[in-house]
Amino acid sequence: MSDKIKTSTIGKELPKMMYGFGDVEHPDPESVALLEEITVEYITAVTRKAATVGSKKGSLQPEDIVYVVRKDPKKYARAIELLKVNDEVKRMKNINSTENM
């Protein structure tokens, strides 16, 4: 790894997440870079797999991701939970925007 490690958006958030999961407050930049690389590889793999099983070619739907992670109970439950929260946030924004008119 190089002395100067490039940090992306996810690379800026990972140290906070690592600290939240019990790492030191300021983890080694090489550890952050490695975790970022692993994370990006995983997200890329899941996204590619979801694109191949998707109902609409050229379009990725949240349900496609859920389908890919369906065999892992923790990931599946978390994906469903995040979709429900997202729907709730959208619903609340719609309510808010109609009340402000």
PDB file of C-alpha atoms in Angstrom:
ATOM      1  CA  MET A   1       0.000   0.000   0.000  1.00  0.00           C
ATOM      2  CA  SER A   2       1.153   3.511  -0.678  1.00  0.00           C
ATOM      3  CA  ASP A   3       1.991   6.099   1.947  1.00  0.00           C
ATOM      4  CA  LYS A   4      -0.744   8.368   0.639  1.00  0.00           C
ATOM      5  CA  ILE A   5      -4.002   6.440   0.731  1.00  0.00           C
ATOM      6  CA  LYS A   6      -6.820   7.852  -1.351  1.00  0.00           C
ATOM      7  CA  THR A   7     -10.075   8.051   0.605  1.00  0.00           C
ATOM      8  CA  SER A   8     -13.457   7.951  -1.047  1.00  0.00           C
ATOM      9  CA  THR A   9     -16.805   8.725   0.504  1.00  0.00           C
ATOM     10  CA  ILE A  10     -17.035   5.241   1.975  1.00  0.00           C
ATOM     11  CA  GLY A  11     -13.409   5.498   3.116  1.00  0.00           C
ATOM     12  CA  LYS A  12     -14.292   8.583   5.134  1.00  0.00           C
ATOM     13  CA  GLU A  13     -17.172   6.814   6.885  1.00  0.00           C
ATOM     14  CA  LEU A  14     -15.452   3.495   7.561  1.00  0.00           C
ATOM     15  CA  PRO A  15     -13.264   4.730  10.448  1.00  0.00           C
ATOM     16  CA  LYS A  16     -16.427   5.858  12.268  1.00  0.00           C
ATOM     17  CA  MET A  17     -18.059   2.502  11.634  1.00  0.00           C
ATOM     18  CA  MET A  18     -14.937   0.642  12.728  1.00  0.00           C
ATOM     19  CA  TYR A  19     -14.850   2.666  15.941  1.00  0.00           C
ATOM     20  CA  GLY A  20     -18.538   1.948  16.497  1.00  0.00           C
ATOM     21  CA  PHE A  21     -17.805  -1.772  16.224  1.00  0.00           C
ATOM     22  CA  GLY A  22     -14.995  -1.658  18.764  1.00  0.00           C
ATOM     23  CA  ASP A  23     -11.872  -0.566  16.886  1.00  0.00           C
ATOM     24  CA  VAL A  24      -9.679   2.296  18.049  1.00  0.00           C
ATOM     25  CA  GLU A  25     -10.948   5.836  17.466  1.00  0.00           C
ATOM     26  CA  HIS A  26      -8.431   6.493  14.678  1.00  0.00           C
ATOM     27  CA  PRO A  27      -7.737   3.169  12.908  1.00  0.00           C
ATOM     28  CA  ASP A  28      -4.676   2.616  10.751  1.00  0.00           C
ATOM     29  CA  PRO A  29      -5.276   4.072   7.259  1.00  0.00           C
ATOM     30  CA  GLU A  30      -4.123   0.808   5.700  1.00  0.00           C
ATOM     31  CA  SER A  31      -6.791  -1.072   7.676  1.00  0.00           C
ATOM     32  CA  VAL A  32      -9.409   1.381   6.445  1.00  0.00           C
ATOM     33  CA  ALA A  33      -8.175   1.001   2.865  1.00  0.00           C
ATOM     34  CA  LEU A  34      -8.298  -2.802   3.096  1.00  0.00           C
ATOM     35  CA  LEU A  35     -11.796  -2.787   4.561  1.00  0.00           C
ATOM     36  CA  GLU A  36     -12.893  -0.328   1.886  1.00  0.00           C
ATOM     37  CA  GLU A  37     -11.493  -2.584  -0.839  1.00  0.00           C
ATOM     38  CA  ILE A  38     -13.305  -5.619   0.594  1.00  0.00           C
ATOM     39  CA  THR A  39     -16.542  -3.651   0.935  1.00  0.00           C
ATOM     40  CA  VAL A  40     -16.427  -2.293  -2.608  1.00  0.00           C
ATOM     41  CA  GLU A  41     -15.658  -5.769  -3.992  1.00  0.00           C
ATOM     42  CA  TYR A  42     -18.622  -7.242  -2.091  1.00  0.00           C
ATOM     43  CA  ILE A  43     -21.038  -4.514  -3.187  1.00  0.00           C
ATOM     44  CA  THR A  44     -19.846  -4.861  -6.783  1.00  0.00           C
ATOM     45  CA  ALA A  45     -20.298  -8.648  -6.723  1.00  0.00           C
ATOM     46  CA  VAL A  46     -23.799  -8.451  -5.238  1.00  0.00           C
ATOM     47  CA  THR A  47     -24.814  -5.724  -7.671  1.00  0.00           C
ATOM     48  CA  ARG A  48     -23.542  -7.682 -10.671  1.00  0.00           C
ATOM     49  CA  LYS A  49     -25.314 -10.820  -9.509  1.00  0.00           C
ATOM     50  CA  ALA A  50     -28.531  -8.850  -8.926  1.00  0.00           C
ATOM     51  CA  ALA A  51     -28.281  -7.362 -12.409  1.00  0.00           C
ATOM     52  CA  THR A  52     -28.168 -10.834 -13.937  1.00  0.00           C
ATOM     53  CA  VAL A  53     -31.219 -12.095 -12.056  1.00  0.00           C
ATOM     54  CA  GLY A  54     -33.177  -8.880 -12.361  1.00  0.00           C
ATOM     55  CA  SER A  55     -36.615  -8.849 -13.863  1.00  0.00           C
ATOM     56  CA  LYS A  56     -35.819  -5.813 -16.005  1.00  0.00           C
ATOM     57  CA  LYS A  57     -32.572  -5.954 -17.941  1.00  0.00           C
ATOM     58  CA  GLY A  58     -30.582  -2.744 -17.635  1.00  0.00           C
ATOM     59  CA  SER A  59     -32.432  -1.770 -14.496  1.00  0.00           C
ATOM     60  CA  LEU A  60     -31.602  -2.728 -10.931  1.00  0.00           C
ATOM     61  CA  GLN A  61     -34.469  -2.911  -8.473  1.00  0.00           C
ATOM     62  CA  PRO A  62     -34.245  -3.241  -4.674  1.00  0.00           C
ATOM     63  CA  GLU A  63     -36.032  -6.581  -4.961  1.00  0.00           C
ATOM     64  CA  ASP A  64     -33.152  -7.876  -7.080  1.00  0.00           C
ATOM     65  CA  ILE A  65     -30.726  -7.239  -4.213  1.00  0.00           C
ATOM     66  CA  VAL A  66     -33.127  -8.914  -1.768  1.00  0.00           C
ATOM     67  CA  TYR A  67     -33.279 -11.929  -4.068  1.00  0.00           C
ATOM     68  CA  VAL A  68     -29.478 -12.221  -4.129  1.00  0.00           C
ATOM     69  CA  VAL A  69     -29.138 -12.108  -0.317  1.00  0.00           C
ATOM     70  CA  ARG A  70     -32.213 -14.277   0.391  1.00  0.00           C
ATOM     71  CA  LYS A  71     -30.166 -17.304   1.547  1.00  0.00           C
ATOM     72  CA  ASP A  72     -28.377 -15.318   4.267  1.00  0.00           C
ATOM     73  CA  PRO A  73     -30.995 -14.740   7.001  1.00  0.00           C
ATOM     74  CA  LYS A  74     -29.219 -11.751   8.576  1.00  0.00           C
ATOM     75  CA  LYS A  75     -28.624  -9.945   5.294  1.00  0.00           C
ATOM     76  CA  TYR A  76     -32.122 -10.761   4.078  1.00  0.00           C
ATOM     77  CA  ALA A  77     -33.757  -9.457   7.262  1.00  0.00           C
ATOM     78  CA  ARG A  78     -31.647  -6.293   7.176  1.00  0.00           C
ATOM     79  CA  ALA A  79     -32.467  -5.660   3.505  1.00  0.00           C
ATOM     80  CA  ILE A  80     -36.195  -6.031   4.204  1.00  0.00           C
ATOM     81  CA  GLU A  81     -35.905  -3.748   7.239  1.00  0.00           C
ATOM     82  CA  LEU A  82     -34.079  -1.058   5.230  1.00  0.00           C
ATOM     83  CA  LEU A  83     -36.690  -1.212   2.468  1.00  0.00           C
ATOM     84  CA  LYS A  84     -39.478  -0.763   5.020  1.00  0.00           C
ATOM     85  CA  VAL A  85     -37.681   2.186   6.618  1.00  0.00           C
ATOM     86  CA  ASN A  86     -37.117   3.719   3.179  1.00  0.00           C
ATOM     87  CA  ASP A  87     -40.826   3.380   2.371  1.00  0.00           C
ATOM     88  CA  GLU A  88     -41.723   4.961   5.709  1.00  0.00           C
ATOM     89  CA  VAL A  89     -39.377   7.906   5.102  1.00  0.00           C
ATOM     90  CA  LYS A  90     -40.883   8.444   1.638  1.00  0.00           C
ATOM     91  CA  ARG A  91     -44.380   8.302   3.095  1.00  0.00           C
ATOM     92  CA  MET A  92     -43.513  10.841   5.793  1.00  0.00           C
ATOM     93  CA  LYS A  93     -41.926  13.185   3.226  1.00  0.00           C
ATOM     94  CA  ASN A  94     -45.093  13.016   1.136  1.00  0.00           C
ATOM     95  CA  ILE A  95     -47.223  13.791   4.163  1.00  0.00           C
ATOM     96  CA  ASN A  96     -44.938  16.668   5.083  1.00  0.00           C
ATOM     97  CA  SER A  97     -44.920  18.144   1.586  1.00  0.00           C
ATOM     98  CA  THR A  98     -48.721  18.023   1.311  1.00  0.00           C
ATOM     99  CA  GLU A  99     -49.119  19.691   4.707  1.00  0.00           C
ATOM    100  CA  ASN A 100     -46.818  22.547   3.717  1.00  0.00           C
ATOM    101  CA  MET A 101     -48.886  23.431   0.652  1.00  0.00           C
TER     102      MET A 101
END
